[in-house]
Short mmCIF file of C-alpha atoms and ligand atoms in Angstrom, two decimals:
data_model
loop_
_atom_site.label_atom_id
_atom_site.label_comp_id
_atom_site.label_asym_id
_atom_site.label_seq_id
_atom_site.Cartn_x
_atom_site.Cartn_y
_atom_site.Cartn_z
CA MET I 1 110.35 90.98 79.77
CA ALA I 2 108.97 93.97 81.61
CA CYS I 3 110.90 97.22 81.82
CA VAL I 4 111.02 100.43 83.81
CA LYS I 5 112.22 103.67 82.25
CA TRP I 6 113.21 106.52 84.56
CA LEU I 7 111.76 109.86 83.45
CA GLY I 8 113.53 111.88 86.17
CA HIS I 9 112.43 112.58 89.78
CA SER I 10 109.77 109.96 90.69
CA ALA I 11 108.31 109.61 87.20
CA PHE I 12 108.55 106.20 85.54
CA GLU I 13 107.25 104.49 82.45
CA VAL I 14 106.60 100.81 83.16
CA ARG I 15 106.00 98.39 80.31
CA ILE I 16 104.53 95.17 81.55
CA ASP I 17 102.28 92.50 79.99
CA GLY I 18 101.87 94.72 76.94
CA TYR I 19 100.63 97.71 78.95
CA THR I 20 102.31 101.11 79.18
CA VAL I 21 101.93 102.51 82.68
CA LEU I 22 103.06 105.95 83.83
CA ILE I 23 103.68 106.37 87.55
CA ASP I 24 103.83 109.86 89.11
CA PRO I 25 104.05 111.49 85.66
CA TRP I 26 105.69 114.84 86.37
CA LEU I 27 107.06 114.91 82.84
CA SER I 28 108.10 118.57 83.05
CA ASN I 29 110.62 117.87 85.83
CA PRO I 30 114.08 119.38 85.27
CA MET I 31 115.64 115.96 84.47
CA SER I 32 112.89 114.71 82.19
CA PRO I 33 113.92 113.37 78.77
CA VAL I 34 110.32 113.33 77.49
CA ARG I 35 107.34 115.58 76.88
CA VAL I 36 103.66 114.95 77.49
CA GLU I 37 102.96 114.76 73.75
CA ASP I 38 105.48 111.92 73.34
CA TYR I 39 102.89 109.71 75.04
CA ASP I 40 99.89 110.68 72.94
CA GLY I 41 97.88 107.51 72.26
CA LYS I 42 100.41 105.30 74.03
CA VAL I 43 99.30 105.26 77.66
CA ASP I 44 97.12 102.50 79.14
CA LEU I 45 97.31 103.38 82.82
CA VAL I 46 98.40 106.38 84.92
CA VAL I 47 99.06 105.77 88.62
CA VAL I 48 99.65 108.60 91.09
CA THR I 49 100.91 107.97 94.64
CA HIS I 50 99.76 111.31 96.14
CA ASP I 51 98.66 114.75 95.04
CA HIS I 52 101.84 116.80 95.50
CA GLY I 53 102.63 118.62 92.27
CA ASP I 54 105.86 116.73 91.67
CA HIS I 55 103.84 113.45 91.57
CA LEU I 56 100.43 114.35 90.14
CA GLY I 57 102.50 116.21 87.57
CA GLU I 58 100.82 116.33 84.16
CA ALA I 59 98.46 113.41 84.88
CA ILE I 60 95.37 115.45 84.01
CA GLU I 61 96.80 116.62 80.68
CA ILE I 62 97.95 113.07 79.85
CA LEU I 63 94.45 111.72 80.55
CA LYS I 64 92.91 114.37 78.32
CA ARG I 65 95.34 113.52 75.51
CA ASN I 66 94.89 109.74 75.98
CA PRO I 67 91.12 109.22 75.96
CA LYS I 68 91.44 105.47 76.62
CA ALA I 69 93.92 105.69 79.49
CA VAL I 70 92.77 104.59 82.94
CA PHE I 71 93.77 106.54 86.05
CA ALA I 72 94.29 105.03 89.51
CA SER I 73 94.97 106.73 92.84
CA VAL I 74 93.40 106.99 96.27
CA TYR I 75 89.76 107.98 96.24
CA GLU I 76 90.07 111.71 97.05
CA VAL I 77 92.79 112.33 94.47
CA ALA I 78 90.77 110.42 91.85
CA ASN I 79 87.72 112.57 92.62
CA TYR I 80 89.79 115.70 92.01
CA VAL I 81 91.17 114.29 88.74
CA SER I 82 87.71 113.21 87.65
CA GLU I 83 86.43 116.78 88.18
CA GLN I 84 89.21 118.05 85.92
CA VAL I 85 89.02 115.37 83.22
CA GLY I 86 85.31 114.66 83.29
CA ALA I 87 85.61 110.96 82.47
CA SER I 88 84.61 109.22 85.64
CA GLU I 89 84.34 105.69 84.17
CA ARG I 90 88.11 105.49 83.64
CA ILE I 91 89.16 107.41 86.75
CA VAL I 92 89.45 104.84 89.52
CA GLY I 93 89.64 105.90 93.14
CA GLY I 94 90.70 103.03 95.37
CA ASN I 95 92.54 102.95 98.63
CA ILE I 96 95.21 101.10 100.58
CA GLY I 97 94.57 97.35 100.45
CA GLY I 98 93.94 94.64 97.91
CA PRO I 99 93.98 94.90 94.12
CA LEU I 100 91.95 97.62 92.45
CA ARG I 101 89.39 96.73 89.83
CA LEU I 102 90.57 98.61 86.76
CA PRO I 103 88.50 98.62 83.55
CA GLY I 104 90.32 96.74 80.78
CA ILE I 105 93.58 96.47 82.74
CA ASP I 106 94.56 92.94 83.75
CA LEU I 107 97.27 93.90 86.24
CA LYS I 108 97.24 93.70 90.03
CA VAL I 109 97.59 97.26 91.32
CA MET I 110 97.73 97.67 95.10
CA PHE I 111 98.28 100.73 97.26
CA PHE I 112 100.30 100.51 100.47
CA PRO I 113 100.95 103.01 103.27
CA ALA I 114 103.52 105.77 102.88
CA THR I 115 104.46 108.13 105.71
CA HIS I 116 104.27 111.56 104.15
CA SER I 117 101.74 114.39 103.78
CA CYS I 118 99.34 115.38 101.03
CA SER I 119 96.33 117.62 100.43
CA ARG I 120 93.78 114.97 99.38
CA GLY I 121 93.28 111.50 100.80
CA THR I 122 96.42 109.78 102.03
CA PRO I 123 99.88 109.26 100.53
CA THR I 124 100.67 105.80 99.17
CA GLY I 125 103.20 103.50 97.62
CA VAL I 126 102.02 101.22 94.83
CA LEU I 127 102.78 97.62 93.89
CA ILE I 128 102.04 96.56 90.31
CA ILE I 129 102.09 92.84 89.55
CA GLY I 130 101.77 91.38 86.07
CA ASN I 131 102.57 87.99 84.55
CA GLU I 132 106.00 89.29 83.56
CA GLY I 133 106.99 90.52 87.01
CA SER I 134 106.37 93.10 89.69
CA VAL I 135 107.41 96.66 90.48
CA TYR I 136 106.92 98.60 93.70
CA HIS I 137 107.03 102.42 93.63
CA ALA I 138 107.36 103.75 97.18
CA GLY I 139 106.00 107.22 96.39
CA ASP I 140 107.26 109.85 98.82
CA THR I 141 107.81 108.21 102.17
CA GLY I 142 109.94 107.83 105.22
CA LEU I 143 110.61 104.31 106.43
CA VAL I 144 107.43 102.36 107.11
CA ALA I 145 107.48 99.04 108.91
CA GLU I 146 104.64 97.85 106.67
CA MET I 147 107.19 97.43 103.89
CA ALA I 148 108.15 94.17 105.60
CA LEU I 149 104.61 92.90 105.05
CA ILE I 150 104.87 93.62 101.33
CA GLY I 151 108.11 91.61 101.22
CA GLU I 152 106.49 88.78 103.15
CA LEU I 153 103.39 88.56 100.98
CA TYR I 154 104.66 89.35 97.47
CA ASP I 155 107.73 88.91 95.28
CA VAL I 156 109.13 92.36 94.55
CA ASP I 157 111.25 92.23 91.41
CA VAL I 158 112.05 95.95 91.30
CA ALA I 159 111.63 98.53 94.08
CA LEU I 160 111.76 102.22 93.16
CA LEU I 161 112.87 104.00 96.33
CA PRO I 162 113.38 107.70 97.14
CA ILE I 163 116.86 108.56 98.42
CA GLY I 164 116.93 112.37 98.42
CA GLY I 165 116.19 112.88 102.13
CA HIS I 166 114.47 116.04 103.44
CA PHE I 167 110.99 115.12 102.13
CA THR I 168 111.57 111.35 102.07
CA MET I 169 113.97 108.61 103.13
CA ASP I 170 117.65 108.97 102.34
CA ALA I 171 119.91 106.25 100.96
CA TYR I 172 120.69 104.81 104.42
CA GLN I 173 117.02 104.35 105.20
CA ALA I 174 116.28 103.14 101.67
CA ALA I 175 118.74 100.26 102.19
CA LYS I 176 116.63 99.17 105.16
CA ALA I 177 113.51 99.52 103.01
CA ALA I 178 115.11 97.27 100.37
CA GLU I 179 115.80 94.70 103.08
CA MET I 180 112.22 94.78 104.35
CA LEU I 181 110.81 94.56 100.82
CA ARG I 182 113.19 91.67 99.96
CA ALA I 183 113.49 93.39 96.61
CA LYS I 184 115.59 91.65 93.95
CA THR I 185 116.56 95.00 92.42
CA VAL I 186 116.33 98.56 93.71
CA ILE I 187 116.40 101.74 91.64
CA PRO I 188 116.88 105.10 93.42
CA MET I 189 114.58 108.04 92.65
CA HIS I 190 113.53 111.45 94.03
CA TYR I 191 117.09 112.85 94.22
CA ASN I 192 119.13 115.62 92.53
CA THR I 193 116.03 117.25 91.05
CA PHE I 194 116.49 120.24 93.40
CA PRO I 195 119.39 121.35 95.64
CA VAL I 196 117.47 120.30 98.77
CA ILE I 197 117.37 116.64 97.66
CA GLN I 198 120.97 116.29 96.49
CA ALA I 199 122.18 112.73 97.01
CA ASP I 200 124.81 110.34 95.69
CA PRO I 201 123.01 107.20 94.44
CA LYS I 202 126.21 105.17 94.96
CA GLU I 203 125.55 105.53 98.70
CA LEU I 204 122.56 103.22 98.26
CA GLU I 205 124.83 100.49 96.91
CA LYS I 206 127.22 101.04 99.83
CA TYR I 207 124.52 100.78 102.49
CA ILE I 208 122.93 97.74 100.83
CA ARG I 209 126.31 95.94 100.84
CA GLU I 210 126.83 96.93 104.49
CA ARG I 211 123.53 95.20 105.27
CA GLY I 212 124.85 92.06 103.56
CA LEU I 213 122.01 92.03 101.04
CA ASP I 214 122.41 90.55 97.58
CA THR I 215 119.94 93.11 96.22
CA LYS I 216 121.01 94.50 92.86
CA VAL I 217 121.26 98.30 92.74
CA VAL I 218 120.57 99.83 89.34
CA ILE I 219 121.27 103.54 88.92
CA LEU I 220 119.41 104.78 85.86
CA GLU I 221 120.05 107.91 83.86
CA PRO I 222 116.85 109.75 82.86
CA GLY I 223 115.54 108.02 79.73
CA GLN I 224 117.30 104.75 80.51
CA CYS I 225 115.36 101.46 80.84
CA TYR I 226 115.90 98.47 83.07
CA GLU I 227 114.50 95.14 81.91
CA PHE I 228 113.34 92.62 84.48
CA GLY I 229 111.11 89.64 85.08
CA LYS I 230 109.99 86.75 82.94
CA ALA I 231 110.08 86.70 79.15
NI1 NI X 1 105.28 114.56 98.23
MN1 MN X 2 107.91 114.43 96.05
#
């Protein structure tokens, strides 16, 4: 089984096919149950969707403390990280499209469009596919029609979707995203970290039912895991 553990905000630990992957590792967020040092020597891959501080988070520190960990993001963000970490062979700058080639990591990692802003490169969502299952992290985004293409081409076991509004989609729009992605399970993120992104995650369940979807909605507490996929 694969599992996703919510670390607050948009930060997740994904365990899949024996790898430990951190996505958008802002581990100092106000809801975080973990510290950077908890992951010393345990991280195989760090994926960052865009370079806003609440997503790049402590990625650079984590890479310095985990000398074998691979980093993946869009090209311009990876260049910035490489300048800071100084280990270019494990800092992989890709872009939106087909799977990245990641040294020593036998997972399919693909970036998809997100509608948002950023300082370097372009914002993304990321789909990670292993033998045990698949997880899509939408990053920060409004609704993008391209999500329907992801649902058409790939099986999405778990979709991690922002619901806080203001900077991203809200729960009403996230229900439409879940429909387009044909996700089996959705987990809300990017809410209640700050007053401006207050949201009730139960609204996501309500809007998904109103759409007549059989998508499972899993509301995690920070530190809680959800197991999914094949044994
Ligand atoms: Ni952002
Ligand atoms: Mn954000």
